[in-house]
Coordinates of C-alpha atoms in Angstrom, one line a residue:
Chain A
X239 CA 73.6 -80.8 -50.3
X240 CA 72.0 -77.7 -50.8
X241 CA 68.6 -77.4 -49.8
X242 CA 66.9 -76.4 -53.2
X243 CA 68.6 -79.6 -54.2
X244 CA 66.8 -81.7 -51.8
X245 CA 63.6 -79.9 -52.3
X246 CA 64.6 -81.0 -56.5
X247 CA 65.0 -84.2 -55.4
X248 CA 61.8 -85.0 -54.0
X249 CA 59.6 -83.3 -56.9
X250 CA 61.6 -85.3 -59.6
X251 CA 61.3 -88.4 -57.2
X252 CA 57.1 -87.2 -56.6
X253 CA 56.5 -87.2 -60.4
X254 CA 57.5 -90.7 -61.1
X255 CA 55.6 -92.0 -57.8
X256 CA 52.6 -90.1 -59.7
X257 CA 53.9 -91.8 -63.4
X258 CA 53.8 -94.7 -61.8
X259 CA 51.1 -95.9 -59.1
X260 CA 48.7 -94.9 -62.2
X261 CA 50.3 -96.6 -65.1
X262 CA 48.0 -99.5 -65.1
X263 CA 44.6 -98.2 -64.9
X264 CA 41.7 -99.1 -66.8
X265 CA 39.3 -96.8 -68.7
X266 CA 36.6 -97.5 -66.4
X267 CA 38.7 -96.0 -63.0
X268 CA 39.2 -92.6 -65.2
X269 CA 36.7 -90.7 -63.7
X270 CA 36.9 -91.8 -60.3
X271 CA 40.9 -91.5 -60.4
X272 CA 40.5 -88.1 -61.9
X273 CA 37.9 -87.1 -58.5
X274 CA 40.1 -89.0 -56.3
X275 CA 44.0 -86.8 -57.6
X276 CA 41.6 -83.6 -57.8
X277 CA 40.8 -84.3 -53.6
X278 CA 44.2 -84.6 -52.6
X279 CA 45.3 -81.7 -54.2
X280 CA 42.9 -80.1 -51.6
X281 CA 45.8 -80.6 -49.2
X282 CA 46.2 -76.6 -50.5
X283 CA 43.9 -76.0 -47.2
X284 CA 47.4 -76.9 -44.6
X285 CA 48.7 -73.5 -47.2
X286 CA 46.2 -71.9 -46.7
X287 CA 46.0 -72.2 -42.7
X288 CA 49.3 -71.7 -42.3
X289 CA 49.3 -67.9 -44.3
X290 CA 45.9 -67.4 -42.1
X291 CA 47.3 -67.8 -39.4
X292 CA 50.5 -65.2 -39.9
X293 CA 48.1 -62.7 -41.5
X294 CA 48.5 -59.2 -39.9
X295 CA 45.9 -57.0 -41.8
X296 CA 42.1 -57.5 -41.7
X297 CA 42.7 -57.7 -45.3
X298 CA 44.8 -60.6 -45.4
X299 CA 42.9 -62.0 -43.1
X300 CA 39.9 -62.3 -45.1
X301 CA 41.3 -63.0 -48.5
X302 CA 43.1 -66.3 -46.4
X303 CA 39.6 -67.4 -44.6
X304 CA 38.6 -67.2 -48.4
X305 CA 41.2 -69.4 -49.9
X306 CA 40.8 -72.0 -46.3
X307 CA 36.7 -72.2 -47.3
X308 CA 37.3 -72.9 -51.2
X309 CA 40.3 -75.3 -50.3
X310 CA 38.3 -76.9 -48.1
X311 CA 35.4 -77.2 -50.3
X312 CA 38.1 -78.7 -52.3
X313 CA 39.4 -81.4 -50.4
X314 CA 35.7 -82.5 -48.5
X315 CA 33.7 -82.1 -51.8
X316 CA 36.3 -83.9 -53.7
X317 CA 36.8 -87.3 -51.5
X318 CA 33.0 -87.4 -51.0
X319 CA 32.2 -87.1 -54.6
X320 CA 34.4 -89.7 -55.2
X321 CA 32.9 -91.8 -52.5
X322 CA 29.8 -91.6 -54.0
X323 CA 31.5 -93.1 -57.3
X324 CA 32.6 -96.0 -56.1
X325 CA 30.3 -96.9 -53.9
X326 CA 28.1 -97.8 -57.1
X327 CA 31.1 -99.7 -58.2
X328 CA 30.7 -102.2 -55.2
X329 CA 28.4 -104.2 -57.3
X330 CA 26.5 -106.2 -54.9
X331 CA 25.2 -103.7 -52.8
X332 CA 24.1 -104.8 -48.9
X333 CA 20.4 -106.4 -48.9
X334 CA 18.0 -103.5 -48.9
X335 CA 17.4 -102.8 -45.1
X336 CA 13.3 -103.0 -44.7
X337 CA 12.8 -104.0 -41.2
X338 CA 14.4 -101.0 -39.9
X339 CA 12.1 -99.4 -38.0
Chain B
X242 CA 58.5 -77.2 -37.1
X243 CA 58.4 -80.5 -34.5
X244 CA 59.4 -83.6 -35.6
X245 CA 56.7 -84.8 -35.3
X246 CA 54.4 -82.9 -37.3
X247 CA 57.1 -83.3 -40.0
X248 CA 57.1 -87.2 -39.7
X249 CA 52.6 -87.2 -39.7
X250 CA 53.1 -84.9 -43.1
X251 CA 55.2 -87.7 -44.2
X252 CA 52.4 -90.3 -43.3
X253 CA 49.9 -88.2 -45.1
X254 CA 51.9 -87.9 -48.2
X255 CA 52.1 -91.8 -47.9
X256 CA 48.7 -92.1 -47.7
X257 CA 48.4 -89.8 -50.7
X258 CA 50.9 -92.6 -52.7
X259 CA 48.5 -95.3 -51.4
X260 CA 45.3 -93.5 -52.2
X261 CA 46.2 -93.0 -56.1
X262 CA 47.9 -96.6 -56.4
X263 CA 44.6 -97.9 -54.9
X264 CA 42.9 -95.7 -56.8
X265 CA 43.7 -97.9 -59.9
X266 CA 42.1 -101.0 -59.4
X267 CA 38.6 -101.6 -59.8
X268 CA 38.7 -104.0 -55.8
X269 CA 40.3 -101.5 -54.3
X270 CA 38.9 -97.8 -55.3
X271 CA 37.0 -97.1 -52.6
X272 CA 39.2 -98.5 -49.7
X273 CA 41.8 -96.3 -51.2
X274 CA 39.7 -93.1 -51.7
X275 CA 38.9 -93.9 -48.0
X276 CA 43.2 -94.1 -47.3
X277 CA 43.4 -90.7 -49.2
X278 CA 41.0 -88.8 -47.1
X279 CA 42.4 -90.2 -43.8
X280 CA 45.5 -88.6 -45.1
X281 CA 44.0 -85.3 -45.5
X282 CA 42.5 -85.3 -42.2
X283 CA 45.9 -85.9 -40.5
X284 CA 47.2 -83.4 -42.4
X285 CA 44.8 -80.8 -41.2
X286 CA 45.1 -81.4 -37.9
X287 CA 48.6 -81.1 -37.4
X288 CA 48.4 -78.1 -40.0
X289 CA 47.4 -76.2 -36.3
X290 CA 50.4 -77.7 -34.2
X291 CA 53.2 -76.6 -37.0
X292 CA 53.6 -73.1 -35.6
X293 CA 51.8 -71.0 -33.5
X294 CA 49.0 -69.6 -35.6
X295 CA 47.1 -66.5 -34.9
X296 CA 43.2 -66.2 -36.3
X297 CA 42.6 -70.1 -35.4
X298 CA 38.9 -69.6 -34.1
X299 CA 37.9 -67.9 -37.7
X300 CA 40.0 -70.2 -39.9
X301 CA 38.1 -73.2 -38.1
X302 CA 34.8 -71.8 -38.7
X303 CA 35.9 -71.4 -42.1
X304 CA 37.1 -75.2 -42.6
X305 CA 33.6 -75.8 -41.2
X306 CA 31.6 -73.6 -43.6
X307 CA 33.8 -75.1 -46.3
X308 CA 33.0 -79.1 -45.1
X309 CA 29.6 -78.0 -45.3
X310 CA 29.5 -77.0 -48.1
X311 CA 31.9 -79.9 -49.8
X312 CA 29.8 -82.7 -48.4
X313 CA 25.9 -80.6 -49.2
X314 CA 27.5 -80.3 -53.1
X315 CA 29.3 -84.0 -53.3
X316 CA 25.6 -85.5 -51.9
X317 CA 23.4 -83.3 -53.5
X318 CA 24.7 -83.6 -57.0
X319 CA 22.7 -85.8 -59.9
X320 CA 25.5 -88.5 -61.2
X321 CA 24.9 -87.1 -64.8
X322 CA 26.0 -84.1 -63.4
X323 CA 29.2 -85.3 -61.5
X324 CA 31.5 -84.4 -64.1
X325 CA 30.6 -80.5 -63.5
X326 CA 31.0 -81.0 -60.2
X327 CA 34.8 -82.2 -60.3
X328 CA 35.4 -79.2 -62.7
X329 CA 34.3 -77.0 -59.8
X330 CA 36.0 -78.6 -57.4
X331 CA 39.2 -78.7 -59.1
X332 CA 38.5 -74.9 -59.7
X333 CA 37.8 -73.5 -56.3
X334 CA 41.7 -75.5 -55.5
X335 CA 42.6 -73.4 -58.3
X336 CA 41.7 -70.7 -56.7
X337 CA 42.4 -70.8 -53.0
X338 CA 46.2 -72.0 -54.2
X339 CA 46.8 -68.9 -56.2
X340 CA 45.5 -66.9 -53.1
X341 CA 47.6 -68.4 -50.9
X342 CA 50.3 -67.3 -53.2
X343 CA 49.2 -63.8 -53.7
X344 CA 49.6 -63.7 -49.5
X345 CA 52.8 -65.4 -49.4
X346 CA 54.2 -62.5 -51.9
X347 CA 52.4 -59.8 -49.6
X348 CA 54.5 -61.6 -46.9
X349 CA 57.9 -61.6 -48.3
X350 CA 57.2 -57.7 -49.8
X351 CA 57.4 -57.0 -46.0
X352 CA 60.5 -59.3 -45.1
X353 CA 62.3 -57.7 -48.2
X354 CA 61.5 -54.1 -46.4
X355 CA 62.8 -55.4 -43.3
X356 CA 66.1 -56.3 -44.8
X357 CA 65.7 -59.8 -45.2
X358 CA 66.8 -61.2 -48.8
X359 CA 64.3 -63.4 -50.6
X360 CA 65.9 -66.0 -53.2
X361 CA 65.1 -65.9 -57.0
X362 CA 63.4 -69.6 -56.5
X363 CA 60.6 -68.3 -53.9
X364 CA 59.6 -65.4 -56.4
X365 CA 59.6 -67.8 -59.3
X366 CA 57.6 -70.5 -58.0
X367 CA 55.3 -67.9 -56.3
X368 CA 54.5 -66.2 -59.4
X369 CA 54.1 -70.1 -61.4
X370 CA 51.3 -70.6 -58.3
X371 CA 49.5 -67.4 -59.1
X372 CA 49.2 -67.3 -62.8
X373 CA 48.7 -71.3 -62.9
X374 CA 46.4 -71.0 -59.8
X375 CA 43.9 -68.6 -61.4
X376 CA 44.2 -69.8 -65.1
X377 CA 42.8 -73.3 -63.2
X378 CA 40.1 -71.5 -61.3
X379 CA 38.9 -69.5 -64.6
X380 CA 39.3 -72.0 -66.9
X381 CA 37.4 -74.6 -64.4
X382 CA 34.3 -72.3 -64.2
X383 CA 34.2 -71.6 -67.7
X384 CA 34.3 -75.7 -68.5
X385 CA 31.3 -75.7 -65.8
X386 CA 29.8 -73.5 -67.5
X387 CA 30.0 -75.5 -70.5
X388 CA 28.9 -78.8 -68.7
X389 CA 25.9 -77.0 -67.0
X390 CA 24.8 -75.6 -70.3
X391 CA 24.7 -72.2 -69.0
X392 CA 26.4 -71.4 -72.2
X393 CA 27.0 -73.2 -75.9
X394 CA 28.8 -77.0 -75.6
X395 CA 30.2 -75.8 -79.3
X396 CA 33.7 -74.6 -79.6
X397 CA 33.2 -70.4 -78.9
X398 CA 35.8 -68.4 -81.1
X399 CA 36.0 -65.0 -81.9
X400 CA 38.5 -63.4 -84.5
X401 CA 41.6 -62.0 -82.4
X402 CA 40.7 -64.9 -80.3
X403 CA 44.3 -66.4 -80.5
X404 CA 45.7 -62.7 -80.7
X405 CA 44.9 -62.0 -77.7
X406 CA 45.4 -65.3 -76.1
X407 CA 49.1 -65.1 -77.0
X408 CA 49.2 -61.4 -75.7
X409 CA 47.8 -62.4 -72.2
X410 CA 50.0 -65.3 -72.3
X411 CA 53.2 -63.0 -73.8
X412 CA 52.1 -60.5 -71.0
X413 CA 51.9 -63.2 -68.2
X414 CA 55.5 -63.8 -68.4
X415 CA 56.9 -60.6 -68.8
X416 CA 54.6 -59.5 -65.3
X417 CA 56.1 -63.2 -63.9
X418 CA 59.5 -61.8 -64.8
X419 CA 58.8 -58.4 -63.3
X420 CA 57.5 -60.2 -59.9
X421 CA 60.6 -61.8 -59.9
X422 CA 62.9 -58.8 -60.2
X423 CA 60.8 -56.4 -58.8
X424 CA 58.1 -58.1 -56.2
X425 CA 55.5 -55.6 -55.3
X426 CA 51.3 -56.8 -54.1
X427 CA 49.8 -55.1 -57.1
X428 CA 51.9 -56.6 -59.9
X429 CA 50.9 -60.2 -58.1
X430 CA 47.5 -59.1 -57.9
X431 CA 47.3 -57.9 -62.2
X432 CA 49.1 -61.3 -62.8
X433 CA 46.3 -63.2 -61.2
X434 CA 44.0 -60.8 -62.9
X435 CA 45.4 -62.2 -65.9
X436 CA 45.8 -65.7 -65.2
X437 CA 41.8 -65.3 -65.3
X438 CA 41.6 -63.8 -68.2
X439 CA 44.3 -66.7 -69.9
X440 CA 42.0 -69.4 -68.2
X441 CA 38.2 -68.5 -69.9
X442 CA 40.4 -67.7 -73.4
X443 CA 42.0 -71.4 -73.1
X444 CA 38.9 -73.6 -72.7
X445 CA 36.4 -71.6 -74.8
X446 CA 37.8 -72.4 -78.3
X447 CA 37.4 -75.9 -76.6
X448 CA 34.5 -77.8 -78.3
X449 CA 31.5 -79.6 -75.6
X450 CA 32.8 -83.1 -76.7
X451 CA 36.7 -82.5 -75.3
X452 CA 36.2 -80.8 -72.1
X453 CA 36.8 -84.0 -69.8
X454 CA 40.4 -83.7 -71.0
X455 CA 40.2 -80.0 -70.5
X456 CA 39.2 -80.8 -67.0
X457 CA 41.8 -83.4 -66.2
X458 CA 44.5 -81.5 -67.8
X459 CA 43.2 -78.2 -65.7
X460 CA 43.5 -80.6 -62.4
X461 CA 47.0 -81.8 -63.3
X462 CA 47.9 -77.9 -63.5
X463 CA 46.3 -77.5 -60.2
X464 CA 48.7 -79.9 -58.8
X465 CA 51.2 -78.3 -59.9
X466 CA 50.5 -75.2 -58.5
X467 CA 50.3 -76.5 -55.3
X468 CA 53.6 -78.6 -55.8
X469 CA 54.7 -75.2 -56.0
X470 CA 53.2 -73.0 -53.1
X471 CA 54.6 -76.5 -51.2
X472 CA 58.5 -74.5 -51.6
X473 CA 56.9 -71.1 -51.4
X474 CA 55.6 -72.5 -48.0
X475 CA 58.5 -75.0 -47.0
X476 CA 56.1 -77.7 -46.7
X477 CA 57.1 -81.0 -48.2
X478 CA 53.4 -82.1 -48.2
X479 CA 52.3 -80.0 -50.2
X480 CA 54.8 -80.3 -52.7
X481 CA 54.9 -84.5 -52.5
X482 CA 50.8 -84.2 -53.2
X483 CA 51.0 -81.2 -55.6
X484 CA 53.2 -83.1 -58.1
X485 CA 52.0 -86.8 -57.2
X486 CA 48.6 -85.3 -58.9
X487 CA 50.5 -83.0 -61.3
X488 CA 52.7 -86.3 -62.8
X489 CA 49.5 -88.3 -62.5
X490 CA 47.2 -86.0 -63.6
X491 CA 49.3 -85.2 -67.1
X492 CA 49.5 -88.9 -67.8
X493 CA 45.6 -89.2 -67.1
X494 CA 45.0 -86.6 -69.7
X495 CA 47.3 -88.3 -72.5
X496 CA 45.5 -91.3 -71.5
X497 CA 41.9 -89.9 -72.3
X498 CA 43.3 -88.1 -75.1
X499 CA 44.1 -91.4 -76.2
X500 CA 41.4 -93.3 -75.7
X501 CA 39.3 -90.1 -77.9
X502 CA 41.4 -90.3 -80.4
X503 CA 42.4 -86.8 -79.9
X504 CA 45.7 -84.8 -79.4
X505 CA 46.3 -82.5 -76.4
X506 CA 47.0 -79.7 -78.9
X507 CA 44.6 -80.5 -81.4
X508 CA 42.1 -80.7 -78.8
X509 CA 43.0 -76.9 -77.0
X510 CA 43.7 -75.3 -80.2
X511 CA 41.8 -77.4 -83.1
X512 CA 38.8 -74.6 -83.4
X513 CA 41.7 -72.1 -83.7
X514 CA 42.9 -73.8 -86.9
X515 CA 39.3 -74.3 -87.9
X516 CA 37.1 -77.5 -88.8
X517 CA 37.8 -79.2 -84.9
X518 CA 34.6 -79.8 -83.0
X519 CA 32.3 -77.4 -85.1
X520 CA 29.7 -79.2 -86.4
X521 CA 27.8 -79.1 -89.8
X522 CA 25.1 -78.8 -86.7
X523 CA 22.0 -79.2 -90.1
X524 CA 19.5 -81.5 -89.4
X525 CA 19.3 -83.8 -92.2
X526 CA 16.1 -84.7 -93.9
X527 CA 17.7 -88.0 -96.1
X528 CA 14.9 -91.2 -95.0
X529 CA 15.1 -93.1 -92.4
X530 CA 13.3 -96.2 -91.6
X531 CA 11.8 -95.9 -87.9
X532 CA 9.8 -98.4 -86.3
X533 CA 7.8 -98.4 -82.8
X534 CA 8.2 -100.7 -79.5
X535 CA 6.4 -103.3 -80.8
X536 CA 8.5 -103.9 -83.6
X537 CA 11.9 -103.3 -81.6
X538 CA 10.4 -106.1 -78.9
X539 CA 10.1 -108.7 -81.5
X540 CA 13.5 -107.8 -83.3
X541 CA 14.7 -107.9 -80.3
X542 CA 12.9 -110.7 -78.0
X543 CA 14.0 -113.6 -80.7
X544 CA 17.9 -112.7 -80.9
X545 CA 20.2 -114.7 -80.1
X546 CA 23.2 -112.3 -78.8
X547 CA 22.4 -108.4 -78.2
X548 CA 24.8 -105.5 -77.3
X549 CA 23.5 -102.4 -75.5
X550 CA 25.5 -99.3 -76.3
X551 CA 24.4 -96.8 -73.5
X552 CA 25.2 -93.2 -73.9
X553 CA 24.7 -90.1 -72.4
X554 CA 21.4 -89.4 -73.6
X555 CA 20.3 -92.4 -71.4
X556 CA 21.5 -91.4 -67.9
X557 CA 20.1 -87.8 -69.2
X558 CA 16.4 -89.7 -69.5
X559 CA 16.7 -91.5 -66.2
X560 CA 16.4 -94.6 -68.6
X561 CA 18.9 -96.4 -67.1
X562 CA 17.2 -98.7 -64.3
X563 CA 14.5 -99.7 -67.0
X564 CA 17.4 -100.6 -69.5
X565 CA 18.2 -103.0 -66.8
X566 CA 15.0 -104.6 -66.6
X567 CA 14.8 -105.2 -70.0
X568 CA 17.9 -107.0 -70.1
X569 CA 17.2 -108.9 -67.0
X570 CA 13.8 -109.8 -69.3
X571 CA 16.1 -110.8 -72.0
X572 CA 18.6 -112.7 -70.1
X573 CA 15.5 -114.9 -69.0
X574 CA 14.6 -115.5 -72.4
X575 CA 18.1 -117.3 -72.8
X576 CA 19.6 -114.5 -75.0
X577 CA 23.2 -113.3 -74.3
X578 CA 23.0 -109.6 -73.2
X579 CA 26.2 -107.6 -72.8
X580 CA 26.8 -103.6 -72.5
X581 CA 29.1 -102.5 -74.8
X582 CA 31.4 -98.8 -73.1
X583 CA 33.4 -96.8 -74.7
X584 CA 35.7 -95.5 -72.9
X585 CA 34.9 -91.8 -73.2
X586 CA 30.7 -93.0 -73.0
X587 CA 28.9 -89.8 -71.1
X588 CA 30.6 -87.0 -70.5
X589 CA 33.8 -88.6 -69.1
X590 CA 36.2 -91.8 -69.2
X591 CA 34.8 -94.3 -66.6
X592 CA 31.4 -92.0 -66.5
X593 CA 28.9 -94.8 -68.1
X594 CA 30.0 -96.8 -65.7
X595 CA 29.5 -94.7 -62.3
X596 CA 26.2 -94.3 -63.5
X597 CA 25.4 -98.0 -64.8
X598 CA 26.3 -98.5 -61.6
X599 CA 24.0 -96.7 -59.8
X600 CA 21.5 -98.7 -61.8
X601 CA 22.6 -101.9 -60.4
X602 CA 23.5 -103.1 -63.7
X603 CA 26.1 -105.9 -62.5
X604 CA 30.0 -105.2 -63.3
X605 CA 30.0 -108.3 -65.4
X606 CA 28.1 -107.5 -67.9
X607 CA 30.3 -104.4 -68.5
X608 CA 32.3 -105.3 -71.4
X609 CA 34.9 -102.8 -72.6
X610 CA 35.6 -101.4 -75.8
X611 CA 38.5 -103.7 -76.9
X612 CA 36.8 -106.7 -74.9
X613 CA 33.6 -106.2 -76.6
X614 CA 34.9 -105.1 -80.2
X615 CA 35.4 -108.1 -81.7
X616 CA 32.0 -109.7 -80.7
X617 CA 30.0 -107.5 -82.4
X618 CA 29.8 -109.9 -86.3
X619 CA 28.3 -112.5 -84.5
X620 CA 25.2 -109.8 -83.0
X621 CA 22.0 -110.0 -83.8
X622 CA 21.0 -107.0 -83.0
X623 CA 22.9 -104.3 -81.3
X624 CA 20.2 -101.3 -79.5
X625 CA 22.1 -98.2 -79.6
X626 CA 20.3 -95.9 -76.5
X627 CA 20.9 -92.6 -76.4
X628 CA 24.6 -92.5 -77.5
X629 CA 26.2 -91.4 -81.1
X630 CA 29.4 -90.1 -81.6
X631 CA 31.1 -93.4 -80.4
X632 CA 29.7 -95.3 -82.9
X633 CA 29.7 -93.1 -85.8
X634 CA 31.3 -94.8 -88.6
X635 CA 32.9 -91.0 -89.7
X636 CA 35.8 -91.9 -87.5
X637 CA 37.0 -94.4 -89.0
X638 CA 35.8 -93.5 -93.1
X639 CA 35.9 -89.7 -93.0
X640 CA 39.5 -87.8 -92.8
X641 CA 38.0 -84.7 -91.8
X642 CA 35.5 -85.3 -90.0
X643 CA 36.2 -83.8 -85.9
X644 CA 35.9 -87.1 -84.6
X645 CA 38.3 -88.6 -88.0
X646 CA 40.9 -91.4 -85.8
X647 CA 38.6 -91.9 -82.4
X648 CA 38.1 -95.9 -81.4
X649 CA 34.8 -96.4 -81.9
X650 CA 32.3 -99.3 -80.9
X651 CA 31.8 -101.3 -84.4
X652 CA 28.7 -101.4 -84.3
X653 CA 28.1 -101.4 -88.2
X654 CA 29.5 -105.0 -88.1
X655 CA 26.3 -106.1 -86.4
X656 CA 23.4 -107.9 -88.0
X657 CA 20.7 -105.2 -87.0
X658 CA 21.1 -101.8 -85.7
X659 CA 18.5 -99.9 -83.6
X660 CA 19.1 -95.9 -82.0
X661 CA 17.0 -95.0 -79.7
X662 CA 16.7 -91.5 -80.1
X663 CA 14.3 -88.3 -79.0
X664 CA 14.9 -86.6 -82.9
X665 CA 17.6 -86.9 -85.8
X666 CA 19.8 -84.2 -83.5
X667 CA 23.7 -85.4 -83.9
X668 CA 25.5 -86.2 -80.8
X669 CA 27.5 -84.0 -78.8
X670 CA 30.7 -83.4 -81.4
X671 CA 27.6 -82.0 -83.7
X672 CA 28.5 -84.1 -86.7
X673 CA 26.3 -86.3 -88.6
X674 CA 26.2 -90.1 -88.4
X675 CA 26.0 -92.1 -91.7
X676 CA 25.0 -95.6 -89.8
X677 CA 21.5 -93.7 -89.3
X678 CA 20.9 -94.0 -92.7
X679 CA 22.4 -97.7 -93.4
X680 CA 19.8 -99.8 -94.6
X681 CA 20.3 -102.5 -91.3
X682 CA 19.6 -99.4 -88.7
X683 CA 16.3 -99.2 -87.0
X684 CA 14.9 -96.1 -85.4
X685 CA 13.1 -96.0 -82.3
X686 CA 12.1 -92.1 -81.7
X687 CA 10.7 -90.5 -78.4
X688 CA 12.0 -90.0 -75.0
X689 CA 14.3 -92.7 -73.6
X690 CA 12.3 -93.1 -70.7
X691 CA 9.1 -93.6 -72.0
X692 CA 10.0 -95.5 -75.0
X693 CA 12.3 -98.1 -72.8
X694 CA 9.2 -98.8 -70.7
X695 CA 7.0 -99.4 -73.4
X696 CA 10.1 -101.3 -75.0
X697 CA 10.0 -103.4 -72.1
X698 CA 6.4 -104.0 -71.7
X699 CA 6.6 -105.7 -75.0
X700 CA 9.3 -108.0 -74.9
X701 CA 7.4 -109.0 -72.0
X702 CA 4.4 -109.9 -73.9
X703 CA 5.7 -111.5 -76.7

């Protein structure tokens, strides 16, 4: 099997997994789900780190570092804001901590 | 690449699948998100062991800067402004993907000079990532500007827009082919600039109410750009994660569009054909019946069944806390009160649930549209707070209306309807609501927060 076919196989299987895992989501969770999926594509950070680590000129390094910053914002901010949304879905929140001085 | 690094990437990919699965159920969503975050952290650590990297210190500093920016942004944002933050995060992700692909193209070109043979697939994937990544970046920024109301939320259409869009699209395709046949860095950069233009042109004609669908679509396309970059870099994790987001995001976009009764093409290109979300916008001077908080308090206090229809206006006025108190007081009087949540209440599907959850409204009182639509016939009073389009009967009765076909809450079937509104200004979709002029409708004018507390006090003294 040629290597490209392996890549194609991974791609096609991932498409099916991606569709399957969210097929039963209720509309209540559309916003957190979109936000969570948004955070996941922040893994482009990996790609940004790899190309920046191979940069051979000052310009390439600068562009790479910008990519690293943008990707990190996407990933970290995405997961944090999703968690903030979902925290509120918990319903019964932990009782207010009054006597903690 | 060491085998353990590859296995680590596999673990991270599984984390992402588990995360998406978890995010689709209310009980597991938070844990799912944390699993996803764990996978992302794992991947970001082991990437440093994948191969020998230069500039590790600057990279770590950049990651620290991005982390601080991301956390501060995510913590500070008001929950009402969350849709635009998601758009912004999506945009920067797309931008990062485009930059990665440009740098990779730079490397390809250098390799080609030293005699290494490039495959067409690599170059096709590179062109794709540059183009889609920059479309996503610019499109998301315009979306952000619309939601933040830095610019008009109405569709922006100018003569020749369709021609300009078509021209840019064609030029983008031609340049993509050129990159593949005759790889050069400057063509890649030009492709990126074209992508930025395309992204802006794509989103400008979209009306405010349809913007969430576009965010979801851009989210899915960023995913695909990331997947393509995974192929270029020979990284399976990027391929899997990007494809997962691309596929689930596409499905999510379709589900959102269905919830709003719009087709995707209509959302994107409706304004070009004319008569989509372009509303009349004129304030009508037809007679309406208005009342004060005391009258409405009596109406509510002596009802048996009350349904609250909250909208974005409620959250903007920060009246959701007083609303919850009001519902509590009504509940103490033995009145059955529920919240009817339209799928697109707020500015995004599910946004209203987030906003009400913030005010600690119990999850059980939030009823989805399909669940509660049959109940309106037996309801004495419906209190509509800051919502408009989602209860507009024009969606059922007026084929020409921009929201025609969108499923709505059957508020018009209730005994009495009370609209709490700031003014007669039409909703986000910019169309007039016939229900406001119905004889059984009462209008309670005023700022939602002040009026809500007046109403609350009036009900308490009954």
